Short mmCIF file of C-alpha atoms in Angstrom, two decimals:
data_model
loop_
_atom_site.label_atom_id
_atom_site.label_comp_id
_atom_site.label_asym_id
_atom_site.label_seq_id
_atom_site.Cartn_x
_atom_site.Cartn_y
_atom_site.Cartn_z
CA UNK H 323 32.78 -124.56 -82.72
CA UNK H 324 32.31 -127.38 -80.06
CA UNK H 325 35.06 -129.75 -79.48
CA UNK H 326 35.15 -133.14 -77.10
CA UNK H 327 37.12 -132.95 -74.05
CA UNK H 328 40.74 -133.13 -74.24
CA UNK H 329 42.18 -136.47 -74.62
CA UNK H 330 45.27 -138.16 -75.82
CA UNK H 331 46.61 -138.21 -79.48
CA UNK H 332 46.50 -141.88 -80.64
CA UNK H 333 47.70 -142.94 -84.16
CA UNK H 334 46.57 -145.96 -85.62
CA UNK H 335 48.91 -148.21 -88.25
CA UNK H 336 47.84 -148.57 -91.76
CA UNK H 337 44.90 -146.89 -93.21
CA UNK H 338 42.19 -147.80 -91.55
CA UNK H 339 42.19 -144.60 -89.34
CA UNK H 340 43.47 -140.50 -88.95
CA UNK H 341 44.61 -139.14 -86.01
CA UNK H 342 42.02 -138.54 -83.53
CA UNK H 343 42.07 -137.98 -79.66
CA UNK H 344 39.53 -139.57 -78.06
CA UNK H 345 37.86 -139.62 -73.95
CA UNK H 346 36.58 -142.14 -72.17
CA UNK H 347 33.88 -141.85 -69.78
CA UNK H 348 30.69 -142.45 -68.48
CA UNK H 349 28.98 -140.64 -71.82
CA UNK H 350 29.58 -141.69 -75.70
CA UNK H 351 33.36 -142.33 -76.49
CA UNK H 352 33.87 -139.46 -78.23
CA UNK H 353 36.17 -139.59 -81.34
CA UNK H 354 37.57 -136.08 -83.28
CA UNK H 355 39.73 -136.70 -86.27
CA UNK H 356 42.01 -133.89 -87.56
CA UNK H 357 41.39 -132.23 -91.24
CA UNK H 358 43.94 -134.20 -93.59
CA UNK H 359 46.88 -132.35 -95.69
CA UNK H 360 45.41 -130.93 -98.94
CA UNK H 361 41.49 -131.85 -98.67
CA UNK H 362 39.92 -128.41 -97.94
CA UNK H 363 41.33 -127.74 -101.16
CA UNK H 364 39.15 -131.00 -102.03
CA UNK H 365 35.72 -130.15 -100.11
CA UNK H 366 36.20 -126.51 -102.47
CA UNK H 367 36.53 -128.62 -105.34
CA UNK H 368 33.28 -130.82 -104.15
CA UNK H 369 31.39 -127.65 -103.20
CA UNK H 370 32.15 -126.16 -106.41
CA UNK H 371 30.95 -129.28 -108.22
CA UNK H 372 27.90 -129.48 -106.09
CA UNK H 373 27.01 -125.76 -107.17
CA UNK H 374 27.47 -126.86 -111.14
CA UNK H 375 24.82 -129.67 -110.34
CA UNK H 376 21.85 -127.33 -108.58
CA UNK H 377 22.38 -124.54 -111.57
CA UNK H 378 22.54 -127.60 -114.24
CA UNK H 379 19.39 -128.91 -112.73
CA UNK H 380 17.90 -125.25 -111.52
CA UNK H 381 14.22 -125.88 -110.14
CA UNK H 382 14.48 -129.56 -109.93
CA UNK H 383 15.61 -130.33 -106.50
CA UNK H 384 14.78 -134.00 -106.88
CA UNK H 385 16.78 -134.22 -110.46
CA UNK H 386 19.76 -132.13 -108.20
CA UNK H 387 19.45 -134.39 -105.32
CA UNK H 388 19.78 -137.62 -107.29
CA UNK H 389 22.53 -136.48 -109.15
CA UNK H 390 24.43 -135.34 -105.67
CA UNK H 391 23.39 -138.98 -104.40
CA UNK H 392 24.74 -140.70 -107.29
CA UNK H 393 28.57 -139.38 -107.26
CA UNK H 394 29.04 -142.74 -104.90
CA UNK H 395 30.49 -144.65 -107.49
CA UNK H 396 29.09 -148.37 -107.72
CA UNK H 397 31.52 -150.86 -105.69
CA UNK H 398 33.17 -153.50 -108.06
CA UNK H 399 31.64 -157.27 -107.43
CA UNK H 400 28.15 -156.35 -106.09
CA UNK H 401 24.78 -157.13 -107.99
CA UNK H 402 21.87 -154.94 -107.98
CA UNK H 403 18.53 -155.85 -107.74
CA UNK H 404 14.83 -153.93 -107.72
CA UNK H 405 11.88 -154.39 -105.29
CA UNK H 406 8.75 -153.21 -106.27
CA UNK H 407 5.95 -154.82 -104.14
CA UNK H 408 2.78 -152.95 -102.69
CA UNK H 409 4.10 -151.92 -99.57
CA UNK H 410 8.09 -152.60 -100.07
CA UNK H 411 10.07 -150.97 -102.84
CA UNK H 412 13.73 -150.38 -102.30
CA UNK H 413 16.70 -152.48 -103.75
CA UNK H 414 19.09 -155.49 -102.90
CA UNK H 415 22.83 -154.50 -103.07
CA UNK H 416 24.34 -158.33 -102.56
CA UNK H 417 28.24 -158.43 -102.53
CA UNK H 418 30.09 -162.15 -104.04
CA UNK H 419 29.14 -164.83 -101.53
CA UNK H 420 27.46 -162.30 -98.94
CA UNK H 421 26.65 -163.71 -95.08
CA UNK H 422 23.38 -165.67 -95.01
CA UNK H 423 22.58 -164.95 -91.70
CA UNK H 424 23.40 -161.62 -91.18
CA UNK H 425 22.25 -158.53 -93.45
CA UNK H 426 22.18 -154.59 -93.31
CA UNK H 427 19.00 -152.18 -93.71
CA UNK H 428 19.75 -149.00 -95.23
CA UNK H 429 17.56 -145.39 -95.03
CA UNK H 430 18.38 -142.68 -97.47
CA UNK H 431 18.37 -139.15 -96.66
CA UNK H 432 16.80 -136.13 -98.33
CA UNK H 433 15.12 -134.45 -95.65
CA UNK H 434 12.47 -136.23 -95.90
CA UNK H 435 11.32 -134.16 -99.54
CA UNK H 436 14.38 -135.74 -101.77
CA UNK H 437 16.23 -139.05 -102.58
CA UNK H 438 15.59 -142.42 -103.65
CA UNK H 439 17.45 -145.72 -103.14
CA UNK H 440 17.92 -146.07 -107.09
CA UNK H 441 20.11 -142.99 -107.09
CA UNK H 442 22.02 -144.40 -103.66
CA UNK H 443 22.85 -147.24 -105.10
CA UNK H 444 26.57 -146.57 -105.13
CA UNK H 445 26.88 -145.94 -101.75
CA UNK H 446 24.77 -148.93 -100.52
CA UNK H 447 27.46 -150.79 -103.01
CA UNK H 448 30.00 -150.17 -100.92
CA UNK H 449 28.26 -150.70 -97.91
CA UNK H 450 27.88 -154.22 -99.03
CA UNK H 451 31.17 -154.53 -100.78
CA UNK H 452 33.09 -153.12 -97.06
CA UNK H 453 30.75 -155.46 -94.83
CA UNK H 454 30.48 -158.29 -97.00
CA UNK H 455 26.89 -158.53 -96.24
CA UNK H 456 23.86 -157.76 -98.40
CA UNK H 457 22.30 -154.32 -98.11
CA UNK H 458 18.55 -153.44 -98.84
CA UNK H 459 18.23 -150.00 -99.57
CA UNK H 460 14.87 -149.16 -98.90
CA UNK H 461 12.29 -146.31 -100.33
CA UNK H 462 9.77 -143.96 -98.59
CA UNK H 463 7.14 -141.84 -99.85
CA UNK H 464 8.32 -138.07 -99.54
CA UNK H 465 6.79 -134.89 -99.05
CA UNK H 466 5.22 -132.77 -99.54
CA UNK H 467 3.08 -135.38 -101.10
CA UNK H 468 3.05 -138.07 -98.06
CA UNK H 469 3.65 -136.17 -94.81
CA UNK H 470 4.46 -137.20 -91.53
CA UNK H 471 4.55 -140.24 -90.44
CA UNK H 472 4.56 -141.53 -93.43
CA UNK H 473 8.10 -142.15 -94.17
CA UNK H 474 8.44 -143.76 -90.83
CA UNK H 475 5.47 -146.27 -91.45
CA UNK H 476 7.06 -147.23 -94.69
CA UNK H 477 10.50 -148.01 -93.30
CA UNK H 478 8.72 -149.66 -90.51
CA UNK H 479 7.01 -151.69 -93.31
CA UNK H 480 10.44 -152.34 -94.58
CA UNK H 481 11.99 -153.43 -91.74
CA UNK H 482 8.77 -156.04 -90.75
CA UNK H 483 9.54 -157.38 -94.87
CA UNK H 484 13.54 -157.36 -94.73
CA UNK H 485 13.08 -159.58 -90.99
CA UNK H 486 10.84 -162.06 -92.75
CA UNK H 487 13.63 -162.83 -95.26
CA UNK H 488 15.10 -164.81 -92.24
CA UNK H 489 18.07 -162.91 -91.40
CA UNK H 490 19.18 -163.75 -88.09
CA UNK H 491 20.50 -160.56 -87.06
CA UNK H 492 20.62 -156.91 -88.60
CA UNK H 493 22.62 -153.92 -88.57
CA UNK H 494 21.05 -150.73 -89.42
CA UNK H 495 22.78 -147.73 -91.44
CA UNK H 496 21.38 -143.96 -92.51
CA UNK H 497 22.19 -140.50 -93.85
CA UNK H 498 20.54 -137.46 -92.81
CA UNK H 499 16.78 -137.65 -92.52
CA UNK H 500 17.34 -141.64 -93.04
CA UNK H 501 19.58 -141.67 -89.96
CA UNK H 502 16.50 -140.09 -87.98
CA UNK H 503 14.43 -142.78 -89.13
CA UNK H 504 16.87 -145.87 -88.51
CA UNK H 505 17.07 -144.59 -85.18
CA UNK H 506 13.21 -143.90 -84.60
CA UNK H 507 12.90 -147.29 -85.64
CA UNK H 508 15.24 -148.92 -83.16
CA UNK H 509 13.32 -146.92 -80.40
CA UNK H 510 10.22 -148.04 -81.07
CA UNK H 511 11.40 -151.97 -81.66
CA UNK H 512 13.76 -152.09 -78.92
CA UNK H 513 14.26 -154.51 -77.00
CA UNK H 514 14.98 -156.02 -80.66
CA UNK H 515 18.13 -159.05 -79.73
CA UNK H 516 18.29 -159.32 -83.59
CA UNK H 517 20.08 -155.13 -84.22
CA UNK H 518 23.07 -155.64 -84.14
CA UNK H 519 24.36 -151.93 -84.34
CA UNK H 520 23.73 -148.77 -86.00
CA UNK H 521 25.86 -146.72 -87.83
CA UNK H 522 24.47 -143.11 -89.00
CA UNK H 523 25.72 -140.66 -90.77
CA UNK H 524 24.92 -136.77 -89.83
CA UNK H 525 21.45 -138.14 -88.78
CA UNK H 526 18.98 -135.19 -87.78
CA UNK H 527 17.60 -136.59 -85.05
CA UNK H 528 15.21 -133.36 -83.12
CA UNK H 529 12.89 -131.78 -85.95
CA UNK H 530 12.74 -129.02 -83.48
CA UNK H 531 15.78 -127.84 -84.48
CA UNK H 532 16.63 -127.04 -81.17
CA UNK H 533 20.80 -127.97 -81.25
CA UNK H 534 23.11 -124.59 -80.05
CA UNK H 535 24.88 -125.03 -83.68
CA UNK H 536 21.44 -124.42 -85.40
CA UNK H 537 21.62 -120.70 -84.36
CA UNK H 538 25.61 -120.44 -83.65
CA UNK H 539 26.35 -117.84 -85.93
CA UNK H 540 29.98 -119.28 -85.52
CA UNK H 541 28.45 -122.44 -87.52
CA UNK H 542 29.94 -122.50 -90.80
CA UNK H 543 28.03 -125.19 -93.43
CA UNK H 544 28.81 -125.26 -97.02
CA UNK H 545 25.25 -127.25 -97.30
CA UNK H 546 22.20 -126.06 -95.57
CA UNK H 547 20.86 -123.08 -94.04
CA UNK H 548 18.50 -122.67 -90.98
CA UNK H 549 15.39 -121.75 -92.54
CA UNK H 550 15.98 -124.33 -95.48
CA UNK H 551 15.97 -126.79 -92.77
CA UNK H 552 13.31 -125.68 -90.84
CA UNK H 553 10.99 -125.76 -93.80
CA UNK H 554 11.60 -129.47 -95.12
CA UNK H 555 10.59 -129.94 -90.91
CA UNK H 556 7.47 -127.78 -91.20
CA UNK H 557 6.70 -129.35 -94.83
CA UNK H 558 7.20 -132.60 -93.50
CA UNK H 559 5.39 -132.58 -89.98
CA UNK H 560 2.01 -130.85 -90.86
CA UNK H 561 1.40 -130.11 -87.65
CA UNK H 562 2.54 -132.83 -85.91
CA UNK H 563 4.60 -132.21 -82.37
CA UNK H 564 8.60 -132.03 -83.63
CA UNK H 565 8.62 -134.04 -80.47
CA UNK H 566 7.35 -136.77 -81.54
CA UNK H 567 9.96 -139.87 -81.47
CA UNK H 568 8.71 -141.17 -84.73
CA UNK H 569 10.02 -137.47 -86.10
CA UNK H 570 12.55 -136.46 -83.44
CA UNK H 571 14.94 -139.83 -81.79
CA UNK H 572 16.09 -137.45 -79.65
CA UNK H 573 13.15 -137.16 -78.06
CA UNK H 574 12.95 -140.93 -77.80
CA UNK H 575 12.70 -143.41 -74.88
CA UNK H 576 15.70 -144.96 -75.85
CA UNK H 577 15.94 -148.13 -74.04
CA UNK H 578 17.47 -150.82 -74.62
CA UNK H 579 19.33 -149.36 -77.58
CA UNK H 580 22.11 -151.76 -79.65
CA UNK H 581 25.99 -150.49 -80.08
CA UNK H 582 25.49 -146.81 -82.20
CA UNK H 583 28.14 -145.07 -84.44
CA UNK H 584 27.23 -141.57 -84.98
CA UNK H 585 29.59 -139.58 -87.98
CA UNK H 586 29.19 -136.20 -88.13
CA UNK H 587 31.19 -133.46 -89.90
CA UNK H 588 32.07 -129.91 -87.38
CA UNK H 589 31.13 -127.93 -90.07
CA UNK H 590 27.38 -128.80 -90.13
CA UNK H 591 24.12 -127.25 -88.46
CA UNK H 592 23.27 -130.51 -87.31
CA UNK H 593 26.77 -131.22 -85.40
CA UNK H 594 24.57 -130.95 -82.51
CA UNK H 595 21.82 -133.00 -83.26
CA UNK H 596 24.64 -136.26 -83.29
CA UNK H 597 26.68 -134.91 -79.81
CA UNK H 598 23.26 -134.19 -78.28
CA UNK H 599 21.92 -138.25 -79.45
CA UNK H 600 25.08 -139.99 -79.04
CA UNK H 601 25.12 -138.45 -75.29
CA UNK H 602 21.26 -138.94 -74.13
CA UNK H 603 21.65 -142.67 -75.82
CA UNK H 604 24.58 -143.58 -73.87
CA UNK H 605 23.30 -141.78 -70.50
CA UNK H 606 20.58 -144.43 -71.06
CA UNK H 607 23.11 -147.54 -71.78
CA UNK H 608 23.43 -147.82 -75.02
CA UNK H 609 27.18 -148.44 -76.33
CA UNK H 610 27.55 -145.09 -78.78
CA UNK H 611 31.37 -144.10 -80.44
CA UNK H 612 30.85 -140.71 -81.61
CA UNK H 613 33.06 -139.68 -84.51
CA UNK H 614 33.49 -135.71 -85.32
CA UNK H 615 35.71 -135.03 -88.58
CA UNK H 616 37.21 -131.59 -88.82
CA UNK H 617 36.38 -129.64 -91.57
CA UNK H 618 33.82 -131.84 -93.09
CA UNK H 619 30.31 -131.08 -94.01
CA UNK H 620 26.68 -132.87 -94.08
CA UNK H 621 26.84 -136.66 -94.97
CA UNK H 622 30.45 -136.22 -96.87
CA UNK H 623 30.59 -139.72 -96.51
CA UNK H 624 28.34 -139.90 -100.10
CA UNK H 625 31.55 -138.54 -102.13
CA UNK H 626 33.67 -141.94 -101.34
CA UNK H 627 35.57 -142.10 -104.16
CA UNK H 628 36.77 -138.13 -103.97
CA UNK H 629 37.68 -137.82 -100.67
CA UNK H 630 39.94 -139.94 -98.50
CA UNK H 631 38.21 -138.89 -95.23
CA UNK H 632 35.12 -140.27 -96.97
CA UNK H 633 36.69 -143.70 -97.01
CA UNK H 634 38.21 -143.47 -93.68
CA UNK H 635 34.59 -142.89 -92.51
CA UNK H 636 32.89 -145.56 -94.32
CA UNK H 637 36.01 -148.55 -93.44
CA UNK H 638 35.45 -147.13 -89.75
CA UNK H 639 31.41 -147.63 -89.90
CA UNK H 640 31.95 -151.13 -91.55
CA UNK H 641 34.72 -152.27 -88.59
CA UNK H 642 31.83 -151.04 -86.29
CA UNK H 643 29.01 -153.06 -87.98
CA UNK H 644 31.76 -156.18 -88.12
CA UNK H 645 32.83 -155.56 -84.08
CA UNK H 646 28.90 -156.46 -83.28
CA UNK H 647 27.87 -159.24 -85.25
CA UNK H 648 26.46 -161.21 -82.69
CA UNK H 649 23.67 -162.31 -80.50
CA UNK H 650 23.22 -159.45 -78.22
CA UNK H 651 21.65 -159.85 -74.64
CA UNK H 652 18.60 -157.80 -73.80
CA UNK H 653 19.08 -156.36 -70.14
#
């Protein structure tokens, strides 16, 4: 399993933070936080709860998914609110007294087949509850019925919608497939002054599937399997290059890109697809912290609520999005 350079242990006071040791350099700041007392015993527990929801919902991987989603419990003091219009659907997630200025756009994940903002709600809740800002959780078509690039055109859509609202600046946030497409999106609309950051969450960013852990038999993830992967990406393309930055961010031009948190779990096939992003993006300017949890699998940050690291992830993703609220220069 890959691990950062060696740095120095630094413990931070209060909550907010594990232990991690972290390096400075020229590359991402690069951020690995230890596996905390007693929660392997928890991700066996969430595992095992996991497995009760695919054999409750047996064929239906959409019915599975959305129930997997929805664990996120719903963050006290935020209203929820639908969009259906012809080429927006999604929903508001607005927190008491929310920022008018300043508002988040948020991508679900699902490899691009599964998912919905309805059954994300919870965790765009706390999104908006931890950043005080007002989140809109925005749909896609899926496949196999809308293939590539449909998804992206749709956020795209949503993005163009959520700007005319009048926000004055923006943070982005996504899980998984949705973390691709938040960062696809930057690429193509930078130089955009009015991203603020991006925060994403085990994002799979090549569709080539091309990372070392993909085929390190050494990889150990409770969650996916090569060949599952590499069919949602053959599903999904339909014959389009896995090179394509629309698909692949990796692949991307990448200039001009805002601050970028990337979260990733060591125990995932995609650990490389966020150490592989977070370095090209910051080898071409961008500002990128890199955070690698111990232990922890693909987007664990859904199961807020059950696991403490979970937290500690999402409180360090909203002190990101809070560091960067403001105008940015475009150099």
């Amino acid at each position: 399993m890959a691990a950062p350079p060696d740095g120095s242990s630094v413990g931070f006071a209060g909550d907010m933070m594990s232990d991690f040791t972290h390096t400075k350099s020229a590359g991402p700041l690069i951020i690995r936080h230890e596996a905390q007392p007693g929660e392997r015993e928890q991700v066996l527990r969430i595992v095992q709860r996991n497995a009760a929801l695919a054999q409750l919902h047996g064929e239906d991987r959409r019915a599975f998914y959305a129930a997997l989603a929805a664990q996120a419990p719903f963050a006290e003091a935020v209203s929820a609110e639908p969009v259906n219009l012809a080429l927006v659907r999604g929903w508001w997630l607005r927190p008491t007294s929310p920022d008018s200025d300043s508002a988040i756009l948020f991508v679900h994940g699902g490899g691009y087949h599964l998912g919905d903002a309805k059954s994300y709600l919870g965790f765009a809740s706390q999104l908006a509850a931890l950043t005080g800002r007002t989140v809109f959780s925005a749909d896609y078509p899926l496949a196999p019925e809308a293939r590539f690039p449909a998804a992206f055109d749709a956020v795209w859509a949503a993005r163009d919608w959520f700007l005319s609202r009048g926000f004055k600046q923006y943070a982005t946030v996504g899980d998984s497939a949705g973390g691709g497409l938040v960062l696809a999106m930057a690429d193509l609309a930078a130089p955009d002054s009015r991203l603020a950051s991006i925060v994403v969450f085990s994002p799979w960013t090549d569709l080539s599937n091309s990372g070392a852990s993909f085929t390190d038999p050494a990889t150990y993830d409770p969650v996916f399997k090569p060949a599952l992967l590499q069919g949602l990406a053959h599903s999904y393309l339909d014959g389009a290059s896995p090179r394509d930055p629309k698909a692949s961010p990796f692949f991307g031009a990448l200039q001009a890109m805002p601050p970028i948190n990337v979260q990733v779990g060591e125990d995932e096939l995609l650990r490389d697809d966020s150490i592989r992003f977070a370095e090209r993006a910051a080898a071409h300017g961008a500002p990128v912290r890199l955070d690698l949890f111990e232990g922890m699998y693909h987007v664990f940050q859904r199961d807020v609520g059950s696991l403490k690291t979970a937290e500690t992830a999402l409180e360090i993703a909203a002190s990101f999005i809070a560091e960067h609220w403001a105008d940015r220069k475009i150099i």
